[in-house]
Amino acid sequence: MTKNFAAIAAQHSELVSISDGIATVDIAPAAGGALASYRWWQDGAAVDWLRPADPAAISGRDAGAMACFPLVPYSNRIRGGRFEFAGRTVQLPSRPEDPHHEHGHGWRSPWAVVRHEASTIVLRYRHAADSWPWSYEAEQEVTLADGMLCITVTVRNLSDAPMPVGFGLHPYFPSTPWTHVQAPVSGMWEIDGEVLPVRHVLPPAGADPSIGFDVSEADFDTVFTGWARRARITWPEQGRRLDIEAEAPLDFLVLYTPPGEPFFCVEPVSNITDAFNRAGGRIDTGCIVLAPGLMRSASVRFTPSLAV
């Protein structure tokens, strides 16, 4: 990102910012509570640790083109947007470009700023029961400390009946020809043509995240299991590294590495794709059931360093 664009973004009415003197985060509450950027400043130039949103994405409130957006009340897809829970059939709205109601509600709706300090911001989204027949509240606390970014996501069931839930983050990272990712895992879900899980298998020998892989040589849109809740991204030609550390129940990792794109995703999440339809089987899907009034939360920390 150029200094000129940074100045434009900083003045954009859609954004609010936090800073700790080392790092700056721009947030777009109206764009699904998404982060628009996370960067360090060195000698007046930006070092972007997440893919920065461009002005069109910010003006268009396009959460999918941002740096990171929250996943609530579940991660990824539900087949046909339909599942059964506690004797109830839930049918979420679908359309040709979104047949499986991907990533839930949070990224589709504005979030309210409920607290804004120099290096911390708290955002809240409240969902009233509709085709999703439970009311709930979600919060994000975004904090900077010594250049490190911490995002805590909380989901609380506001309805009078138990609610199935999942949550997580969908960060985008800049990809270069030498970008490398390492993340200890033990298994993965094979997918069909609609990116829905069909079989739980071992990671392929030639592309095992535990060993590490170069993003430019990978083609993942995959949920990995047995994740140790640790991942490391390195940009060796730029002399920098980013360590990701998540808390339980963010026990699954989605890797999305679209070939030829200047970005990729490393997503800490609490559920596999289509978790609600696969709950109760031999393999844990991460389907959390929240009793009325209860909540679950977890934090993800992004710790950058230079001269790796």
mmCIF file of C-alpha atoms in Angstrom, residues 183-192 195-210 213 219-227 251-255 272-273 278 282-284:
data_model
loop_
_atom_site.group_PDB
_atom_site.id
_atom_site.type_symbol
_atom_site.label_atom_id
_atom_site.label_comp_id
_atom_site.label_asym_id
_atom_site.label_seq_id
_atom_site.Cartn_x
_atom_site.Cartn_y
_atom_site.Cartn_z
ATOM 1 C CA ALA A 183 0.511 -25.421 10.687
ATOM 2 C CA PRO A 184 0.500 -28.703 12.657
ATOM 3 C CA VAL A 185 -2.620 -30.753 11.761
ATOM 4 C CA SER A 186 -3.529 -34.453 11.750
ATOM 5 C CA GLY A 187 -6.364 -34.790 9.221
ATOM 6 C CA MET A 188 -8.502 -33.069 6.606
ATOM 7 C CA TRP A 189 -11.850 -33.281 4.868
ATOM 8 C CA GLU A 190 -11.988 -34.101 1.169
ATOM 9 C CA ILE A 191 -14.575 -31.987 -0.631
ATOM 10 C CA ASP A 192 -17.007 -32.328 -3.511
ATOM 11 C CA VAL A 195 -16.690 -27.372 -1.532
ATOM 12 C CA LEU A 196 -18.644 -29.502 0.943
ATOM 13 C CA PRO A 197 -17.036 -32.316 2.957
ATOM 14 C CA VAL A 198 -17.402 -35.923 1.845
ATOM 15 C CA ARG A 199 -14.655 -37.900 3.626
ATOM 16 C CA HIS A 200 -12.171 -37.457 6.457
ATOM 17 C CA VAL A 201 -8.634 -38.435 5.393
ATOM 18 C CA LEU A 202 -4.964 -37.903 6.172
ATOM 19 C CA PRO A 203 -3.295 -34.823 4.643
ATOM 20 C CA PRO A 204 -1.646 -35.569 1.291
ATOM 21 C CA ALA A 205 2.051 -36.409 1.547
ATOM 22 C CA GLY A 206 3.021 -33.707 -0.916
ATOM 23 C CA ALA A 207 1.004 -30.912 0.712
ATOM 24 C CA ASP A 208 0.955 -31.485 4.449
ATOM 25 C CA PRO A 209 0.586 -28.205 6.384
ATOM 26 C CA SER A 210 2.385 -29.828 9.329
ATOM 27 C CA PHE A 213 4.107 -25.631 1.999
ATOM 28 C CA ASP A 219 -4.507 -25.273 -4.172
ATOM 29 C CA PHE A 220 -6.464 -25.627 -0.932
ATOM 30 C CA ASP A 221 -10.060 -24.884 -0.043
ATOM 31 C CA THR A 222 -9.875 -27.309 2.812
ATOM 32 C CA VAL A 223 -10.819 -27.834 6.461
ATOM 33 C CA PHE A 224 -8.000 -29.406 8.488
ATOM 34 C CA THR A 225 -8.566 -31.254 11.755
ATOM 35 C CA GLY A 226 -6.349 -31.959 14.725
ATOM 36 C CA TRP A 227 -4.987 -28.442 14.453
ATOM 37 C CA ASP A 251 -9.815 -26.331 16.860
ATOM 38 C CA PHE A 252 -10.156 -26.422 13.077
ATOM 39 C CA LEU A 253 -8.174 -24.643 10.377
ATOM 40 C CA VAL A 254 -9.403 -23.645 6.933
ATOM 41 C CA LEU A 255 -6.722 -23.049 4.306
ATOM 42 C CA ILE A 272 -15.951 -27.918 10.003
ATOM 43 C CA THR A 273 -17.898 -27.055 6.867
ATOM 44 C CA ARG A 278 -22.693 -33.880 10.276
ATOM 45 C CA ARG A 282 -17.948 -40.634 14.758
ATOM 46 C CA ILE A 283 -15.815 -37.569 13.975
ATOM 47 C CA ASP A 284 -16.153 -34.298 15.876
#
